[in-house]
Amino acid sequence: MCNVPLIKSHILIIGTTMLLTLASCGNSLKSADEKAQNLLAEAEKMCDTGNPEQTLLLLDSLNKAYPEEIETLRKGMFLRTQATARKIDRLEAENDSLRAEAQATVSRLAGAFKTVSDKNLVESYSVCRGDGELAGTDLQARIDESGDVYLATSHSGAATGYTRLIITDGAHSATTGTARNYRFDDMEMVTFRGEECDSLCLFVAQNTAKTLKATFSGRNKATIVLSAKQKQCISQTFNFAQAVKSLKHCEGVAIYLQKQREINASQMERTRIIGYR
């Protein structure tokens, strides 16, 4: 008889513990479901307020944190296609603006160039119509058959052995990379290509209104002041080549985005949920 209260006490404790455990599990499940829905709601808000990138990040977090919340994840799949569509819209608008800008530059400058082709040349090149052949101490921006800008330079007189070209406005300067010097009688010639000359041509294009001095730098140095014609031709050549490249790039991006839009539209149809958004 003395053990009866003790047994009842144990039963009461066990029963209470089981109820608390079940309640705890129920609250845990409810909490996960609520948290998943809240995260989805936050993603919906980001999508509707024009922030598709943040929407996609929140949906990635939803998938990672609550992989068992199937219904919420299904809604997230459809929301992802909506956010992707908005992202594509924005990217297309940006690309169209860049393409229009590049096209305007190409149209404006195309007539200012001529193609130089000769059987003695390894390849033809484009150059400003106002430019002739290199003469004396000179520099000339050209566009090769691949659409890349290069800088042909020459120096006449006492040899300098120059392998670099430095252009300055007195306060700032730009320098080419190092290239090989070729000597012909009393003429030295160096051609700077790609990254060897891009920054220097850009510097000239940005400072055509200033007095610019070019230094042919090697064992010795020789300096000239760039003429208005030289500055203009370098600027036009650089800007035209960059615009042509930008236009081709934008055209490629447009094709890519259109393909992405088609893929996303297909995914949108497959993941659509009746009654959701």
Coordinates of N, CA and C in Angstrom, one line a residue, residues 167-173 202-214 224-232 235:
I167 N 53.1 59.5 -72.6 CA 52.4 60.8 -73.0 C 51.9 61.5 -71.7
T168 N 52.1 62.8 -71.6 CA 51.8 63.5 -70.4 C 51.1 64.8 -70.8
D169 N 50.3 65.3 -69.8 CA 49.7 66.6 -70.0 C 50.3 67.6 -69.0
G170 N 51.4 67.2 -68.4 CA 52.1 68.0 -67.5 C 51.8 67.6 -66.0
A171 N 50.6 67.2 -65.8 CA 50.2 66.8 -64.4 C 50.0 65.3 -64.3
H172 N 49.6 64.7 -65.4 CA 49.3 63.2 -65.4 C 49.9 62.6 -66.7
S173 N 50.1 61.3 -66.6 CA 50.7 60.7 -67.8 C 50.2 59.2 -67.9
L202 N 43.5 55.7 -74.4 CA 42.3 56.2 -73.6 C 42.7 57.5 -73.0
F203 N 44.0 57.7 -72.5 CA 44.4 58.9 -71.9 C 44.4 60.0 -72.9
V204 N 44.8 59.8 -74.1 CA 44.7 60.8 -75.2 C 43.3 61.2 -75.4
A205 N 42.4 60.2 -75.6 CA 41.0 60.4 -75.9 C 40.3 61.3 -74.8
Q206 N 40.8 61.1 -73.6 CA 40.2 61.9 -72.5 C 40.8 63.3 -72.3
N207 N 41.8 63.5 -73.0 CA 42.6 64.8 -72.8 C 42.9 65.5 -74.1
T208 N 42.0 65.4 -75.1 CA 42.4 66.0 -76.4 C 42.4 67.5 -76.3
A209 N 41.8 68.2 -75.4 CA 41.8 69.6 -75.3 C 43.1 70.2 -74.6
K210 N 43.9 69.3 -74.1 CA 45.1 69.7 -73.4 C 46.3 69.6 -74.3
T211 N 47.4 70.2 -73.9 CA 48.7 70.1 -74.6 C 49.3 68.8 -74.1
L212 N 49.5 67.9 -75.1 CA 50.1 66.6 -74.7 C 51.5 66.4 -75.4
K213 N 52.4 65.9 -74.6 CA 53.7 65.6 -75.0 C 54.0 64.1 -75.0
A214 N 54.6 63.6 -76.1 CA 54.9 62.2 -76.2 C 56.4 62.0 -76.1
I224 N 58.1 65.0 -78.5 CA 57.3 65.8 -79.4 C 56.0 66.3 -78.8
V225 N 55.5 67.4 -79.2 CA 54.1 67.8 -78.8 C 53.1 67.3 -79.8
L226 N 52.1 66.6 -79.4 CA 51.1 66.0 -80.3 C 50.3 67.1 -81.0
S227 N 50.1 67.0 -82.2 CA 49.3 68.0 -83.0 C 47.8 67.7 -82.7
A228 N 47.0 68.7 -83.0 CA 45.6 68.5 -82.9 C 45.1 67.3 -83.7
K229 N 45.6 67.2 -84.9 CA 45.3 66.1 -85.8 C 45.6 64.7 -85.2
Q230 N 46.8 64.6 -84.6 CA 47.2 63.4 -84.0 C 46.3 63.0 -82.8
K231 N 46.0 64.0 -82.0 CA 45.1 63.8 -80.8 C 43.7 63.3 -81.3
Q232 N 43.2 64.0 -82.3 CA 41.9 63.7 -82.8 C 41.8 62.3 -83.3
S235 N 42.1 59.6 -80.6 CA 40.8 59.6 -79.9 C 39.7 58.9 -80.7

